[in-house]
Short mmCIF file of C-alpha atoms in Angstrom, two decimals:
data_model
loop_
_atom_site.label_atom_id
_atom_site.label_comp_id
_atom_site.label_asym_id
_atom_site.label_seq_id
_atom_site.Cartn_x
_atom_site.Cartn_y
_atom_site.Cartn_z
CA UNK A 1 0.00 0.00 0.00
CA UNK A 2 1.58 3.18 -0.87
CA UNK A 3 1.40 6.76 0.66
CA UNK A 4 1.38 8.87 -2.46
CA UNK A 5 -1.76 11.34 -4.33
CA UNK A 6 -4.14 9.39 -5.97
CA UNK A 7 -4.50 11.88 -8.93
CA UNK A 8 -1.17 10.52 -10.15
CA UNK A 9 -2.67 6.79 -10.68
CA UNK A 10 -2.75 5.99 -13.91
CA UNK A 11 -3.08 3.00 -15.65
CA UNK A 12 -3.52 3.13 -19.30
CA UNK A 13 -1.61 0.34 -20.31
CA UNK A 14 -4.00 -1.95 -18.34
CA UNK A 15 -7.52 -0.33 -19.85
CA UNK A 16 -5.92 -1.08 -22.98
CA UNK A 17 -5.15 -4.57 -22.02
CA UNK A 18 -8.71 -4.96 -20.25
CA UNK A 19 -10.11 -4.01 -23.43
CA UNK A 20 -8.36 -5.47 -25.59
CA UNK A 21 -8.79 -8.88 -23.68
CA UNK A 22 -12.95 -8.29 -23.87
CA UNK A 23 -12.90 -8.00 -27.40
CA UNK A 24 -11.28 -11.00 -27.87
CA UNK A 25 -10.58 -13.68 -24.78
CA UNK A 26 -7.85 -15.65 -25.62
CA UNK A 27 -4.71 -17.18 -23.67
CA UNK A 28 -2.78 -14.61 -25.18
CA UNK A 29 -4.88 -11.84 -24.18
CA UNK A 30 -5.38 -12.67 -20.76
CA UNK A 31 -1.56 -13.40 -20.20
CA UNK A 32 -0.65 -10.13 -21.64
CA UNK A 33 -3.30 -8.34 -19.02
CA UNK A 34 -2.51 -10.48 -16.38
CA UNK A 35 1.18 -9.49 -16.92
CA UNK A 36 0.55 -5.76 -16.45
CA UNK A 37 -1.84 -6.17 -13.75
CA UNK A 38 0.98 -7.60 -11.95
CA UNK A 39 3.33 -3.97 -11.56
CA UNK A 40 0.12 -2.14 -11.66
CA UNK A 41 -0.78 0.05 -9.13
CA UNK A 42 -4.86 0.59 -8.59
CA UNK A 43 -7.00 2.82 -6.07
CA UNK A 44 -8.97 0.70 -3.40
CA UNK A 45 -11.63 2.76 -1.74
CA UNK A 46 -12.17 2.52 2.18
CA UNK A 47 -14.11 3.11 5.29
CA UNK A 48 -12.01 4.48 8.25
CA UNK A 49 -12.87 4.32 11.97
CA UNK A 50 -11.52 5.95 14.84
CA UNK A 51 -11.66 3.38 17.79
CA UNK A 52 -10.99 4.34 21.31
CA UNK A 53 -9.15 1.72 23.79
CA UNK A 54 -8.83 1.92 27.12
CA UNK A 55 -5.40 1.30 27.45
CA UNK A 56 -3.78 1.96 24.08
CA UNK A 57 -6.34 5.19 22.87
CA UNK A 58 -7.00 5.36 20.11
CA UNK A 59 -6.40 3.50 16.88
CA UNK A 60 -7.97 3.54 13.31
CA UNK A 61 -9.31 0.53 11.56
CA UNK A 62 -9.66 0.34 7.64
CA UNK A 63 -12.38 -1.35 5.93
CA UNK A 64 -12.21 -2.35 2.13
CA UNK A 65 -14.75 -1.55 0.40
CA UNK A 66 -16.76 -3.57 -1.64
CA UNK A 67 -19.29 -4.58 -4.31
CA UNK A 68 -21.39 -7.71 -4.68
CA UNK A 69 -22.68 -9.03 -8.27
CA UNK A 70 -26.01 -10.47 -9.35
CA UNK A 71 -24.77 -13.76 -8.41
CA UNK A 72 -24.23 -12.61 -4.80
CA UNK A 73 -20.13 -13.27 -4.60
CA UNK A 74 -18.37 -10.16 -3.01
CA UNK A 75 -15.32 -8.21 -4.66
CA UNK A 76 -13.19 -5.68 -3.06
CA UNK A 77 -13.34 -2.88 -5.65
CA UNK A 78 -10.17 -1.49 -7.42
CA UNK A 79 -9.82 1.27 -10.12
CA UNK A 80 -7.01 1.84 -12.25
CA UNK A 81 -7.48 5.86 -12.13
CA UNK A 82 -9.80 8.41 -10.71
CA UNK A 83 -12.01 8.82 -13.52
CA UNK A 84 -13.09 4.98 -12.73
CA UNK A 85 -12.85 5.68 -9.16
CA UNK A 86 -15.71 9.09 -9.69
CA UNK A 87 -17.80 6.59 -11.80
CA UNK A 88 -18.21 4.33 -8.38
CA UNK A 89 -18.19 7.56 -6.40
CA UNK A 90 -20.97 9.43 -8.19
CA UNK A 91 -22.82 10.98 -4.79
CA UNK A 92 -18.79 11.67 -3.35
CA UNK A 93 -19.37 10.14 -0.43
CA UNK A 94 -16.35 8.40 -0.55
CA UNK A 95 -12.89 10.28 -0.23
CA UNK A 96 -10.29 7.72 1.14
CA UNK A 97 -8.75 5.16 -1.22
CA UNK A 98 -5.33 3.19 -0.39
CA UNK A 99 -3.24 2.53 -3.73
CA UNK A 100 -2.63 -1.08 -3.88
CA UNK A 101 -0.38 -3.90 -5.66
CA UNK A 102 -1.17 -6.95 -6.40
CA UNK A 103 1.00 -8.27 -3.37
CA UNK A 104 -1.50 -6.08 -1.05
CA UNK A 105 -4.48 -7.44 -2.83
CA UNK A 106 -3.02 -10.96 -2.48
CA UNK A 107 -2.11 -10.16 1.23
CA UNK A 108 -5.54 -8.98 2.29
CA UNK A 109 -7.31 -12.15 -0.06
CA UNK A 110 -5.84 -14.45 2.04
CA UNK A 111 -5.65 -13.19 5.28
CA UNK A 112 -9.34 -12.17 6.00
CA UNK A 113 -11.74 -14.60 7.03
CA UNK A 114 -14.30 -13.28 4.78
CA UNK A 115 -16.50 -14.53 1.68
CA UNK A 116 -15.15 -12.42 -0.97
CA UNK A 117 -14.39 -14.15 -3.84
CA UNK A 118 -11.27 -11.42 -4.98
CA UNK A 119 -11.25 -7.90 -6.72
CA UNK A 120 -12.99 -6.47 -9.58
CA UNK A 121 -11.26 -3.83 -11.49
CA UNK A 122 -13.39 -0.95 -13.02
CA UNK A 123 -16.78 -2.04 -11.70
CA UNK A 124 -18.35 0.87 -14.34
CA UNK A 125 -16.33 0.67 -16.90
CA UNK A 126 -13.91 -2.75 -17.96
CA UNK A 127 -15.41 -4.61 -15.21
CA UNK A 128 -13.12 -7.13 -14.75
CA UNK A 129 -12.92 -9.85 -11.98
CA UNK A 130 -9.67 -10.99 -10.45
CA UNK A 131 -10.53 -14.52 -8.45
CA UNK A 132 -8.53 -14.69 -5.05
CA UNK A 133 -7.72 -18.58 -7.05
CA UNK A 134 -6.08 -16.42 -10.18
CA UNK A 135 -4.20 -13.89 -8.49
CA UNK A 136 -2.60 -16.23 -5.75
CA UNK A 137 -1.44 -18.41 -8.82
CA UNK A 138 0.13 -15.36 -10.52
CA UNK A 139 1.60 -14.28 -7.07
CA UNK A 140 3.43 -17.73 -7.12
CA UNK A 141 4.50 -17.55 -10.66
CA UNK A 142 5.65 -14.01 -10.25
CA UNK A 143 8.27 -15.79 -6.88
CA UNK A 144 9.36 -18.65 -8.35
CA UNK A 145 10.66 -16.53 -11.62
CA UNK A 146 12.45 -14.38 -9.27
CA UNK A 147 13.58 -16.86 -7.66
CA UNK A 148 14.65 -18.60 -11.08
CA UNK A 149 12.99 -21.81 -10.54
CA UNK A 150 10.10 -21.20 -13.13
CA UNK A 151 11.05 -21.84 -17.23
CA UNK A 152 9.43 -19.70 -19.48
#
């Protein structure tokens, strides 16, 4: 999770991929998104709460944000700029988002005991679903090429 403005997210690289991959699904399509999702950076709206403690005072608690399809599953949300984020956003009710890698995404997928089934990118626009299954197995080819034990 980084600590930087969210104006400067940009990921037009990625639409392109998104799109390109919807107009025509293929291996290679999805391989070359999937391998630009992976050093993209993308704005993940929040819900902040100031909780008071006895003995420590007080702390503040994040929660994710997120959207649940016709089907019922649950998706964290993610945007890949703020003209996506505003089309989520419309009433501006909304005005804290962390910017978040796919490590953080992965991070956050498995660590909370919760029934979402992963992240959604561009719920308005591209509207494409990451499974928590899909991006743990690119999380684990991503390691073992850096670690030089995957061939190509």
């Amino acid at each position: 999770m980084k600590n930087q403005p969210s104006e400067g997210i940009r990921n037009p690289e990625l639409v392109e991929a998104m799109r390109a991959m919807l107009r025509h699904d293929s291996e290679k399509t999805r391989g070359h998104m999937a391998e630009i999702l992976m050093d993209a950076q993308l704005l993940s709206p929040i819900q902040q709460q100031t909780v008071l403690t006895e003995k420590e005072g007080p702390s503040v608690r994040i929660k994710f944000e997120e959207i649940q399809n016709i089907e019922g599953d649950k998706y964290y949300l993610a945007f890949t700029d703020m003209d996506e984020y505003a089309k989520w956003n419309e009433d501006e009710t909304h005005d804290r988002a962390l910017i978040m890698t796919m490590e953080d995404f992965g991070n956050i997928l498995i660590r909370n005991l919760n029934d979402l089934k992963g992240f959604v990118i561009n719920p308005f626009g591209e509207n494409v679903s990451i499974s928590k299954s899909l991006l743990l197995s690119l999380l684990k080819q991503r390691e073992a090429r850096e670690n030089g034990t995957l061939e190509n």
